[in-house]
Coordinates of C-alpha atoms in Angstrom, one line a residue:
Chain T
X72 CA 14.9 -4.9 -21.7
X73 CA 15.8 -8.2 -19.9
X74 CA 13.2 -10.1 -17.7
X75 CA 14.8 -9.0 -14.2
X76 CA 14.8 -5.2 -14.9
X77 CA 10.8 -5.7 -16.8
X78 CA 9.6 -7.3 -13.9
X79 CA 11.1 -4.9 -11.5
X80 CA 9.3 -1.9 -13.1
X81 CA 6.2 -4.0 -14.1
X82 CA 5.9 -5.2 -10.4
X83 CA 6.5 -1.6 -8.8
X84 CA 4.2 -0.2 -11.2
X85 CA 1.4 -2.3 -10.2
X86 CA 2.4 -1.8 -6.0
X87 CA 1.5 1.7 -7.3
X88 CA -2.1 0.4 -9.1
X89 CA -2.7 -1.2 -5.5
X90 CA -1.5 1.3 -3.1
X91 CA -3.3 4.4 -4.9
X92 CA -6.5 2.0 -5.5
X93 CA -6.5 0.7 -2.0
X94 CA -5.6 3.9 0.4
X95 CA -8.7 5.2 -1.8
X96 CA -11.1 2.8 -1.1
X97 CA -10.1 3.1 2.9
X98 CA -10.0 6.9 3.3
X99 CA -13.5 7.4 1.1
X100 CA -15.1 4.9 3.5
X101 CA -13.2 6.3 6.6
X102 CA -14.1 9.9 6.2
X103 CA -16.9 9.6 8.7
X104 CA -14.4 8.1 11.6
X105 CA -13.3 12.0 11.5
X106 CA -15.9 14.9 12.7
X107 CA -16.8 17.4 9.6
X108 CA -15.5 19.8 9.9
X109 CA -12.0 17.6 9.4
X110 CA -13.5 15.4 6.2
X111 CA -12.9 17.6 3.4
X112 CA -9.2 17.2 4.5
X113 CA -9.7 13.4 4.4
X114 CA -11.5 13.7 1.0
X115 CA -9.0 15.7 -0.5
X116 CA -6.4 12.9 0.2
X117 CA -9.0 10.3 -1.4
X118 CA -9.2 12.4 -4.1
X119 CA -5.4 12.6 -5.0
X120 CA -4.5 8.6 -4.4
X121 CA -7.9 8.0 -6.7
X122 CA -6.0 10.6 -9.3
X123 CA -3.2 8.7 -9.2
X124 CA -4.8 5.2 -9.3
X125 CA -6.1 5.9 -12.6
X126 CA -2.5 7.6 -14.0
X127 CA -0.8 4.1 -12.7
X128 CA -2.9 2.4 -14.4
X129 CA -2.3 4.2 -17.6
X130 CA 1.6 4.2 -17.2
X131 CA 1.0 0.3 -16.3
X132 CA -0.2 -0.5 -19.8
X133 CA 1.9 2.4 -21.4
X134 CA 5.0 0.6 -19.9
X135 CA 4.3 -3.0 -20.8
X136 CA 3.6 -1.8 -24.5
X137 CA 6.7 0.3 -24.7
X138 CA 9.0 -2.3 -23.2
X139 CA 8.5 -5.8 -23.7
X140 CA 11.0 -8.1 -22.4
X141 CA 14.2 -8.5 -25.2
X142 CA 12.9 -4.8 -27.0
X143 CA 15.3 -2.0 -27.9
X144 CA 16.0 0.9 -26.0
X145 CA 15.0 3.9 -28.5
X146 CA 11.4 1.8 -29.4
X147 CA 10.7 2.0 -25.2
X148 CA 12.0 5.9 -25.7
X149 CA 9.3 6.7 -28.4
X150 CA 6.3 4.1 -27.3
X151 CA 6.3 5.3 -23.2
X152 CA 4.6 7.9 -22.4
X153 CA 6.3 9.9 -19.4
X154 CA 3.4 12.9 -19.6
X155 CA 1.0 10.8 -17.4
X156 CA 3.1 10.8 -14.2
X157 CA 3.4 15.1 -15.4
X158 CA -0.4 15.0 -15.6
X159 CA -0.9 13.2 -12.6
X160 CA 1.2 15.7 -10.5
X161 CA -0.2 18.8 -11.9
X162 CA -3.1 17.5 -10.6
X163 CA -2.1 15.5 -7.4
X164 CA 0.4 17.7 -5.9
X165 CA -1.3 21.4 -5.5
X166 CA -4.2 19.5 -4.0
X167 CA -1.7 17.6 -1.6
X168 CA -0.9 21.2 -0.3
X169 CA -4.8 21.9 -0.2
X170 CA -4.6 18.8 2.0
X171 CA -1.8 20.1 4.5
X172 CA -3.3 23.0 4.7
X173 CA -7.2 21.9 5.3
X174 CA -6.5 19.6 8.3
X175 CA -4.3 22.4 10.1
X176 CA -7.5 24.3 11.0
X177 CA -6.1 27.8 10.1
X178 CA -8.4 31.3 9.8
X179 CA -10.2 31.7 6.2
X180 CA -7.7 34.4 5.3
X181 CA -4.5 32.8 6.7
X182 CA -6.1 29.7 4.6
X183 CA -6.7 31.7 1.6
X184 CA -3.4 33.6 1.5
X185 CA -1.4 30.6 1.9
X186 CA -3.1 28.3 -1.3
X187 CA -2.9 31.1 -3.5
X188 CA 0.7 31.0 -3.6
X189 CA 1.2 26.8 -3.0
X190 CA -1.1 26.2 -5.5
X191 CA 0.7 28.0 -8.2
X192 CA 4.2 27.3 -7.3
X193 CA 3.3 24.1 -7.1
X194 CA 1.6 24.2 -10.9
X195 CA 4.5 25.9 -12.0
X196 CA 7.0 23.4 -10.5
X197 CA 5.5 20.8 -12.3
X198 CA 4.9 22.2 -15.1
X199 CA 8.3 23.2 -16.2
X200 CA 9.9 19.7 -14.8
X201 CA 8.5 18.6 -18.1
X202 CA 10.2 19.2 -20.8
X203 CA 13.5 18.4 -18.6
X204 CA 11.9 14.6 -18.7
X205 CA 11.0 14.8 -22.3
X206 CA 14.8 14.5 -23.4
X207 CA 13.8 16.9 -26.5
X208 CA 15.9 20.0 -25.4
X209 CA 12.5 22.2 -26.0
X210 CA 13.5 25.6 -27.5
X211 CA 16.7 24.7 -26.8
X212 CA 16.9 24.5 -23.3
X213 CA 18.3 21.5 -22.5
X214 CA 17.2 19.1 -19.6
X215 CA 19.0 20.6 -16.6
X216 CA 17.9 24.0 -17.8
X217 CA 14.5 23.0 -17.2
X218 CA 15.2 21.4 -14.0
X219 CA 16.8 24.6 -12.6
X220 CA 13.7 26.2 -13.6
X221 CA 11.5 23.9 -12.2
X222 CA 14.0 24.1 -8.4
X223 CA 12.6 27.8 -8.4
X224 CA 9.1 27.1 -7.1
X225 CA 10.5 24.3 -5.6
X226 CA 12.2 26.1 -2.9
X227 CA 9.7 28.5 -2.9
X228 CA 7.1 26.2 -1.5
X229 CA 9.1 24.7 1.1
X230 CA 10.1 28.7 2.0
X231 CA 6.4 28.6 2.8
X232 CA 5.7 25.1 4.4
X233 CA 8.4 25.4 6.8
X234 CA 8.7 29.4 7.4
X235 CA 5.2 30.2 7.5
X236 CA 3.3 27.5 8.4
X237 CA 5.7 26.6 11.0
X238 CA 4.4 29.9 12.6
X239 CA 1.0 28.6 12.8
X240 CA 2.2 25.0 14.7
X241 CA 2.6 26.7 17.8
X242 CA -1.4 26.4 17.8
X243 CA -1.8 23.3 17.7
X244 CA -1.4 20.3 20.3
X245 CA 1.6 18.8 21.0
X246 CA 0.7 15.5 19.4
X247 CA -0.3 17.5 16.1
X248 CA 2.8 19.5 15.8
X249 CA 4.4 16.0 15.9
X250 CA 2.4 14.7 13.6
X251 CA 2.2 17.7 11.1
X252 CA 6.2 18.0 11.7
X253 CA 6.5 14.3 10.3
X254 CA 4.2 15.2 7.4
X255 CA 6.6 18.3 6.5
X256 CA 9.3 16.1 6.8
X257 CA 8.2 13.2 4.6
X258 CA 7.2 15.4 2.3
X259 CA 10.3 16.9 1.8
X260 CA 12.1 13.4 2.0
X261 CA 10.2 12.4 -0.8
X262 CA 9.8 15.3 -2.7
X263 CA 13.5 15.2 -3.0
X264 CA 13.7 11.9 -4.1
X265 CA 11.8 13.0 -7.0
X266 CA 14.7 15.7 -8.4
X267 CA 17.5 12.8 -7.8
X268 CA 15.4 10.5 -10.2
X269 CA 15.2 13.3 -12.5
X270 CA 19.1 13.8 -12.4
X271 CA 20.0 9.8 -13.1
X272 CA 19.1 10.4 -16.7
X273 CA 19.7 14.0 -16.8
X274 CA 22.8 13.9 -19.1
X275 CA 22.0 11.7 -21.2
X276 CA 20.0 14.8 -23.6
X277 CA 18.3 14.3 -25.8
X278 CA 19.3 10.3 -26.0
X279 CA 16.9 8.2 -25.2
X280 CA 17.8 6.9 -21.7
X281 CA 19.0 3.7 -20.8
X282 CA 17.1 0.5 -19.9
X283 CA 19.1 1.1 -16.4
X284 CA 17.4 5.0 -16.2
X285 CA 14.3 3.9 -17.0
X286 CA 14.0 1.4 -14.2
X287 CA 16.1 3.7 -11.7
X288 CA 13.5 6.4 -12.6
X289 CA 10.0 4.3 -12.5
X290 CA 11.3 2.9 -9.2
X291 CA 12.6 5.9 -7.6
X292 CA 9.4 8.1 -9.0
X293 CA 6.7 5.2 -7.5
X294 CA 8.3 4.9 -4.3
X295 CA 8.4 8.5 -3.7
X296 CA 4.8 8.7 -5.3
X297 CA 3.4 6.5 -2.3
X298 CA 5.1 8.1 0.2
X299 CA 4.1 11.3 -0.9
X300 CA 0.3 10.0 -1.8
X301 CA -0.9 7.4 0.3
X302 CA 1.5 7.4 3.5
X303 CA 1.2 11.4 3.9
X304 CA -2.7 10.7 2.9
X305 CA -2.7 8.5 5.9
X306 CA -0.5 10.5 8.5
X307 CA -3.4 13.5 7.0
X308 CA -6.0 11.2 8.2
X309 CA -4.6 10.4 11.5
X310 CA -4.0 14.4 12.4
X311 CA -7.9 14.8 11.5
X312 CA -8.5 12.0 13.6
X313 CA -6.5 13.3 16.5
X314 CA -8.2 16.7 16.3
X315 CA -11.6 15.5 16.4
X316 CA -10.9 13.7 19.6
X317 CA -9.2 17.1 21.2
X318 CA -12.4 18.5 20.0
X319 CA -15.0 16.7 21.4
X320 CA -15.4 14.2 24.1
X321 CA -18.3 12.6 22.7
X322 CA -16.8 11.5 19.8
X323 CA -13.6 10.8 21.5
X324 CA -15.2 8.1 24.2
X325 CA -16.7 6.2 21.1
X326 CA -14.1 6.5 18.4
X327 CA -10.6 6.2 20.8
X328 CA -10.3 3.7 24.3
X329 CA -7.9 6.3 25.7
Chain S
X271 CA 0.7 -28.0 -19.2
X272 CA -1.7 -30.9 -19.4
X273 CA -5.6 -29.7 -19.0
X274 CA -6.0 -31.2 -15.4
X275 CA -2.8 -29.2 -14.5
X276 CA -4.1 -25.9 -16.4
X277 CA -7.9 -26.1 -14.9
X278 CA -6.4 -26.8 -11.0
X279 CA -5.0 -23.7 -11.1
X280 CA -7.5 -21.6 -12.7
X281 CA -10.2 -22.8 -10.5
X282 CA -7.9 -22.3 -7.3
X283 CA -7.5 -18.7 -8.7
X284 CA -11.4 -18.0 -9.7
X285 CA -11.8 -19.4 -6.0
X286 CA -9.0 -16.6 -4.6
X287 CA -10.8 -14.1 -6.3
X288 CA -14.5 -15.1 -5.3
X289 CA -13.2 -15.1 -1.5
X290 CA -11.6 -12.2 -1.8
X291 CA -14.0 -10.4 -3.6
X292 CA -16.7 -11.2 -1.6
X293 CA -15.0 -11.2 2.2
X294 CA -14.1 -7.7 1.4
X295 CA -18.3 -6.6 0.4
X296 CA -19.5 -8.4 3.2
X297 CA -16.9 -6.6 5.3
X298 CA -17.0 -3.2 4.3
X299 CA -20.7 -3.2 3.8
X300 CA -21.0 -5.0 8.1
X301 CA -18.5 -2.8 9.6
X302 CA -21.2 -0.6 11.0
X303 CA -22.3 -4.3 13.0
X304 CA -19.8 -3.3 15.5
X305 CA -19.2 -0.3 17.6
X306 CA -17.1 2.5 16.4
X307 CA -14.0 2.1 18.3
X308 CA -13.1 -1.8 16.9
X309 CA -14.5 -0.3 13.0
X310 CA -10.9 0.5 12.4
X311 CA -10.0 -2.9 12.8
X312 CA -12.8 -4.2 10.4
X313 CA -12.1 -1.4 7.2
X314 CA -8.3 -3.0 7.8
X315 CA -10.0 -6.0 7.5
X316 CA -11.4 -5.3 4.5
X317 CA -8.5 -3.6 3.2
X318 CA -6.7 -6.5 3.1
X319 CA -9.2 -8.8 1.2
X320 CA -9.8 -5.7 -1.3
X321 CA -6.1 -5.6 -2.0
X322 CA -5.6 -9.4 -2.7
X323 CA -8.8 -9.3 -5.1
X324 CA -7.3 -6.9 -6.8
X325 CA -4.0 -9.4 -7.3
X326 CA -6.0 -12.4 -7.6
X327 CA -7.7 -10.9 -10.9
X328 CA -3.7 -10.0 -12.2
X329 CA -2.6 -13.6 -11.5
X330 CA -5.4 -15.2 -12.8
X331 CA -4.8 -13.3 -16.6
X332 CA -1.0 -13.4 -15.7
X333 CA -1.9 -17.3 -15.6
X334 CA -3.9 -18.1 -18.0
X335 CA -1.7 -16.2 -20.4
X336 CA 1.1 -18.0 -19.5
X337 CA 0.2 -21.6 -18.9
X338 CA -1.9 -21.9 -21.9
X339 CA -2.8 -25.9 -22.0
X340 CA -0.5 -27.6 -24.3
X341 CA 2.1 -24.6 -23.6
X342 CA 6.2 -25.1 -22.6
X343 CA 7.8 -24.8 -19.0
X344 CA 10.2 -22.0 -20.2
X345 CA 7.2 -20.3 -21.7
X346 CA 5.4 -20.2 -18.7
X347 CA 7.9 -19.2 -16.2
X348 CA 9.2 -16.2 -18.2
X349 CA 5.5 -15.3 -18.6
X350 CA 4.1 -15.8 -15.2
X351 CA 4.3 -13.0 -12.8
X352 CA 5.1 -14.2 -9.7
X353 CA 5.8 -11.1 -8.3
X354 CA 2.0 -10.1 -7.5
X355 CA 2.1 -12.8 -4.8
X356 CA 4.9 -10.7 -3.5
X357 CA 3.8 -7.3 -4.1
X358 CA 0.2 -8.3 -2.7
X359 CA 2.0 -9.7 0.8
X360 CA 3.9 -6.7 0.9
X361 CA 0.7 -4.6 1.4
X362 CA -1.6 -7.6 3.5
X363 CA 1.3 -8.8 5.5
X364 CA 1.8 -5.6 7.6
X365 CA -2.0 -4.7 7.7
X366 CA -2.9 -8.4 9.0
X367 CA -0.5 -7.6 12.0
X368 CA -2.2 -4.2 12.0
X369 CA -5.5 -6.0 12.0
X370 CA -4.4 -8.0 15.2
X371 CA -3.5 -5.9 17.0
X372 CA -6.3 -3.0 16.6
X373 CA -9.1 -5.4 17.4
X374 CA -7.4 -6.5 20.8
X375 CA -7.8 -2.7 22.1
X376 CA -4.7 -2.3 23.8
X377 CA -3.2 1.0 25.3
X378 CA -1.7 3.5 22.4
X379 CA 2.1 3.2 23.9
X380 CA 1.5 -0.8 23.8
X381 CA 0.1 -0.7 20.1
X382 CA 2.9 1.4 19.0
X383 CA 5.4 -0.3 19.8
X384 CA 4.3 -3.2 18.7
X385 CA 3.4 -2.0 15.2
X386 CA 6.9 0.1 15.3
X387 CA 8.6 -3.9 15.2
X388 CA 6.0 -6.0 13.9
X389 CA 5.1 -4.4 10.8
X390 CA 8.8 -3.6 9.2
X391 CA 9.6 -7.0 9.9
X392 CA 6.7 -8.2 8.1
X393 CA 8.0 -5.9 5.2
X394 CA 11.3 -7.3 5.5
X395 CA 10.2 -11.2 5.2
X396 CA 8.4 -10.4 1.9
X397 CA 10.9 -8.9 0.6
X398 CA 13.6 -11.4 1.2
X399 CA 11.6 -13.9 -0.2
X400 CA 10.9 -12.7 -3.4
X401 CA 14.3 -13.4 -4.9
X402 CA 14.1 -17.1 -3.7
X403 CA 10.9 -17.2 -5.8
X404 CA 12.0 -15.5 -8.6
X405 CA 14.5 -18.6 -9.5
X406 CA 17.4 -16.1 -10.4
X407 CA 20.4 -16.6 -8.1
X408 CA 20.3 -12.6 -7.4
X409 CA 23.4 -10.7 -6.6
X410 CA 24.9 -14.6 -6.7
X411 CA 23.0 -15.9 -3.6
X412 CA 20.7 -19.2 -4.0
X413 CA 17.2 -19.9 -3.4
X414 CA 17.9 -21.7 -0.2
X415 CA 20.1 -18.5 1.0
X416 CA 16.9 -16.3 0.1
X417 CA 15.0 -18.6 2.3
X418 CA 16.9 -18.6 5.4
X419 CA 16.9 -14.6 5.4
X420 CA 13.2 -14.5 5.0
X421 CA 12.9 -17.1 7.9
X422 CA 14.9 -14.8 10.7
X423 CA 12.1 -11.7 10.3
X424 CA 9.6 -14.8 10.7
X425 CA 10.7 -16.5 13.5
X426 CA 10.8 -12.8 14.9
X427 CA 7.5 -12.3 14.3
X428 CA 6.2 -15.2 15.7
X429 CA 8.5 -14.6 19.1
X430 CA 6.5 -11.1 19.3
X431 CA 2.4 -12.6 18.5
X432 CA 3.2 -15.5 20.7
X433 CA 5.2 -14.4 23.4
X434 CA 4.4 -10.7 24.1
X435 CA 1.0 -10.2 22.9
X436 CA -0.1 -13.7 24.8
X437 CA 0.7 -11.5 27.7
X438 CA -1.7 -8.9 27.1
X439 CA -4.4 -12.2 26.4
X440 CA -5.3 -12.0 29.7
X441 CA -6.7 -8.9 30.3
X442 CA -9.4 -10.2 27.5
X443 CA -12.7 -12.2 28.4
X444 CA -12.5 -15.6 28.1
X445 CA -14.4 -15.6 24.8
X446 CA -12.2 -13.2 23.1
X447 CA -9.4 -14.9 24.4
X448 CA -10.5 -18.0 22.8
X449 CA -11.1 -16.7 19.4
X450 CA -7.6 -14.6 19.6
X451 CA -6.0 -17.7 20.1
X452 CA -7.7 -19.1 17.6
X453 CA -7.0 -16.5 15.2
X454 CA -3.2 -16.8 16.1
X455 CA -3.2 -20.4 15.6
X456 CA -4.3 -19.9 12.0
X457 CA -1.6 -17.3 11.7
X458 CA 0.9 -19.9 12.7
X459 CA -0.9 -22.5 10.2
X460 CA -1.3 -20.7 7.2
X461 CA 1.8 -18.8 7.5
X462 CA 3.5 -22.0 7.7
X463 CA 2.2 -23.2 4.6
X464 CA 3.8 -20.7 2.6
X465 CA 7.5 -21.9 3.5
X466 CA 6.5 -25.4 2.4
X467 CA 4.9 -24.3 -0.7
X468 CA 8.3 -21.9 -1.6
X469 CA 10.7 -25.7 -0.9
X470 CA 8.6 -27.3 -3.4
X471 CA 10.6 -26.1 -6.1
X472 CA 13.5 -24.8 -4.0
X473 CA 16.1 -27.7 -5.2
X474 CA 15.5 -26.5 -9.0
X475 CA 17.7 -23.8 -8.7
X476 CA 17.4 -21.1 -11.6
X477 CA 15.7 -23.4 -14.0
X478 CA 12.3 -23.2 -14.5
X479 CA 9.9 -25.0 -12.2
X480 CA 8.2 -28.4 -13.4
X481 CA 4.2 -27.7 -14.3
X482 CA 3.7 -30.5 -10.9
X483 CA 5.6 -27.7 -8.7
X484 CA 3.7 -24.6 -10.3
X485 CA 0.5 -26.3 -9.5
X486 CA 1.6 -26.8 -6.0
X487 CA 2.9 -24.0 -5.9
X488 CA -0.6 -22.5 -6.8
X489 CA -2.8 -24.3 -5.1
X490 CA -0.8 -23.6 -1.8
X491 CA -0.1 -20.4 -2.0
X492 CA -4.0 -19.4 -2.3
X493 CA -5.6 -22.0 0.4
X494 CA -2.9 -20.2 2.5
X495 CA -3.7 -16.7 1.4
X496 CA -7.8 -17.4 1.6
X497 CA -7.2 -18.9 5.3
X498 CA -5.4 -16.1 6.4
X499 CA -7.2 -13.2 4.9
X500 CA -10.5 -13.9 4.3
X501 CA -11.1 -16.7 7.5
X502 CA -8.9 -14.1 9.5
X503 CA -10.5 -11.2 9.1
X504 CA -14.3 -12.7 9.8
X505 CA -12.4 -14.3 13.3
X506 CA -11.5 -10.5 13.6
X507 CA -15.2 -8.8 13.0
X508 CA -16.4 -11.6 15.3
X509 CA -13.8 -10.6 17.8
X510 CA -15.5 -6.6 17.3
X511 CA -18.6 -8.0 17.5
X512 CA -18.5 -9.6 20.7
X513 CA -16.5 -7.0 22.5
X514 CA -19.1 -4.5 21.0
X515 CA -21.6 -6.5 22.9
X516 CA -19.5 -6.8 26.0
X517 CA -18.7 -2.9 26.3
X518 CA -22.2 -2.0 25.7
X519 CA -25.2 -3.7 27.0
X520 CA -27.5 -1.5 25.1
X521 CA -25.6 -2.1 21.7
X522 CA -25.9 -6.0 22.5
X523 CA -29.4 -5.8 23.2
X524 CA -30.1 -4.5 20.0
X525 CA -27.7 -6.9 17.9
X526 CA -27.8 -9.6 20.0
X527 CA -29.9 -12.2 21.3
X528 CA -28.2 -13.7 24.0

C-alpha cells in the first residue's frame, strides 16, 4: 500500500476513533438537558457511538498492522481483521432501532411489537453480510450470494420503518415528524451506502481485494458509520430535546429562549 | 533533527495536550456554573478541547516516532501524520462556530441559518487545506493552488462572524458585547496564524519540509490551536456566566458577588 492510500484509511479510521469517542462523551453528559422519561433514548445512542469507539479502535491497530505502507496486498488480506466492524454492527445497529423507536413515545405494545421484529431482522441482516465480506465463498456460496441474503431483512426493516412507523408520525408535532422524517431518511442514505461498499469488491471472490477496495471500502463503511452513529445519535437527541419542551413549560423556559 | 529542534516540539505538544486536557475537565466539570439554557454552549465547549486532547496525544507518539533526534528529513515526513491536525479541525472547526453562536442566544430561525452556512464552509476550508499540507501535488494541483481554495471558504466565513453576526451584537449588553468582540478578534488572530504557519513550507513543493519549517510548523500550529480552543472557550463560559447573572438576579446572587 503506498503512503497516499495508508494515510487516507489511517486518517479516516481515526475521524472514526474521534467521532464515536467524542459524540459519547457529549450525549452521556447531556442526558439530563432531556426530561426522563426521553433519556433512555439518549443513552441508548451513547451506548452505540461508545460500542463503536472501542471497535474503531481495534480496526485502527488491526489496520496499521495489516497494511504498512510499501506491504503486499494478500499479507493486508490475511493480517486485517474485517469481523470487528461485523461485531460492532450486530451490536450497534438493532440498538440503533431501539433508539428510533424509544424517542418516538409509542404505547408499550405498539413498542414491543415493533423491536421484536427490528431487532431480529436487523441481527439477521448483519449477520449474513458476513461471510459475503470474508471473500471465503463459505459453503460455497459465493459473496453476492450472501449479500442477496443479507438484502432480505434489509428491506424488511425499512418495510417497517417507513410503512408502519410512518403510521404512528401523524402523532407527533410537526417539528418531530420533520425531524424523525430526516432520521428515516439518513438512515436509509447511509444504510445504503453500506451495500454499495460491499459491491466495490464484491467480484473479486475469493481474491483478496485490492489496495484500491480496501480503501474504497474503509472509507465508504466510516463515513456511513458516522452518519448512521453519531449524526442520527444527535438528530435522536435533538427530537428528545424537542419533546421535552412540548411537554413541559417548566423545563422549556429554562432549557430553550423561545 | 538536532535535540533543540526535537525537544521544541515535544514540549509545544505535552503543552497542547495539558491545555487541552485540562480546559476540557475544568469545563465539563463548571458547566453547571451557568444557567441551563447557555450549558449547551459550554459541553460544545468542552467538546471541542476533549476532541483536540484526544489528537494532541496521536501527534505527540506520531512525533516522537518520527523525528527521533538524530533522525532523516525523508524519514520524518513519511512518518509524521500530519493528517490529525486536519482530521482534528474538521471536527473543532465547525463546533467553534457552533460554540459562537449558541452562547449569543439568538432566535432559532437566526441560529439556523447561520449554522446552515457557517459550519459546511468551515468543513470545506479543512478540507481544502489538507492536500496543500500533505506536500503531494494531488490530482496535479500545487500547494499554493490548495491554499487559495481553502482561503475563499475563509474569507467567507469571516464576511459572515464580522459582518452579520456584528449586527445581532447589539442587542447584547455592553459587557457581553465586549467579550464577543473579544472572542472574535482572537478568531481573526489565531485563525490567521494558521495560513502563515501552512506558507512556511509552501515554496518546497513535494519535497519534504526542512526540520526549521516542521518546528515552525509545530510550534504554530498549537499556540494557534491552544488560543482558539482552550482561551476561546473560557471567553465563551465567561460569556454564560455573565448572561446567567444578567437573566437571573437570584442565580447572580448566589454566584456572584457583585
Amino acid at each position: 500500500m503506498n503512503l497516499v492510500q495508508h494515510n487516507a484509511v489511517y486518517n479516516m479510521l481515526s475521524l472514526g476513533i474521534a467521532s464515536m469517542l467524542f459524540t459519547s462523551l457529549f450525549l452521556w453528559i447531556a442526558r439530563d438537558r432531556v426530561l426522563p422519561k426521553f433519556r433512555m433514548a439518549v443513552m441508548v445512542s451513547a451506548t452505540v457511538t461508545s460500542i463503536a469507539a472501542y471497535h474503531y479502535f481495534r480496526m485502527f491497530d488491526s489496520f496499521k498492522e495489516a497494511y504498512p505502507v510499501g506491504g503486499t496486498v494478500d499479507a493486508g488480506f490475511a493480517g486485517y481483521n474485517v469481523g470487528y466492524r461485523y461485531v460492532d454492527w450486530l451490536l450497534t445497529v438493532p440498538l440503533l432501532l431501539v433508539e428510533l423507536v424509544a424517542v418516538m413515545g409509542l404505547a408499550r405494545a405498539m413498542q414491543k411489537s415493533l423491536l421484536t421484529r427490528l431487532v431480529p431482522a436487523a441481527a439477521a441482516m448483519i449477520i449474513l453480510g458476513y461471510p459475503g465480506d470474508m471473500h471465503t465463498d463459505l459453503w460455497g456460496i459465493p459473496n453476492v450470494g450472501w449479500a442477496i441474503l443479507s438484502t432480505i431483512p434489509f428491506l424488511y426493516i425499512l418495510y417497517v420503518i417507513f410503512i408502519e412507523i410512518g403510521k404512528s408520525l401523524a402523532a407527533q408535532s410537526e417539528r418531530v415528524q420533520r425531524l424523525l422524517k430526516g432520521a428515516r431518511l439518513l438512515l436509509l442514505a447511509t444504510w445504503g451506502v453500506y451495500p454499495i461498499t460491499f459491491a466495490i469488491s464484491l467480484g473479486q471472490g475469493t481474491a483478496a481485494p485490492s489496495f484500491d477496495a480496501v480503501v474504497a471500502r474503509e472509507i465508504g463503511y466510516s463515513i456511513a458509520d458516522i452518519l448512521a452513529k453519531c449524526a442520527f445519535g444527535l438528530i435522536i437527541f435533538t427530537v428528545a430535546r424537542i419533546k421535552s419542551a412540548e411537554e413541559n413549560k417548566e423545563f422549556a423556559a429554562t432549557e430553550f429562549k423561545d
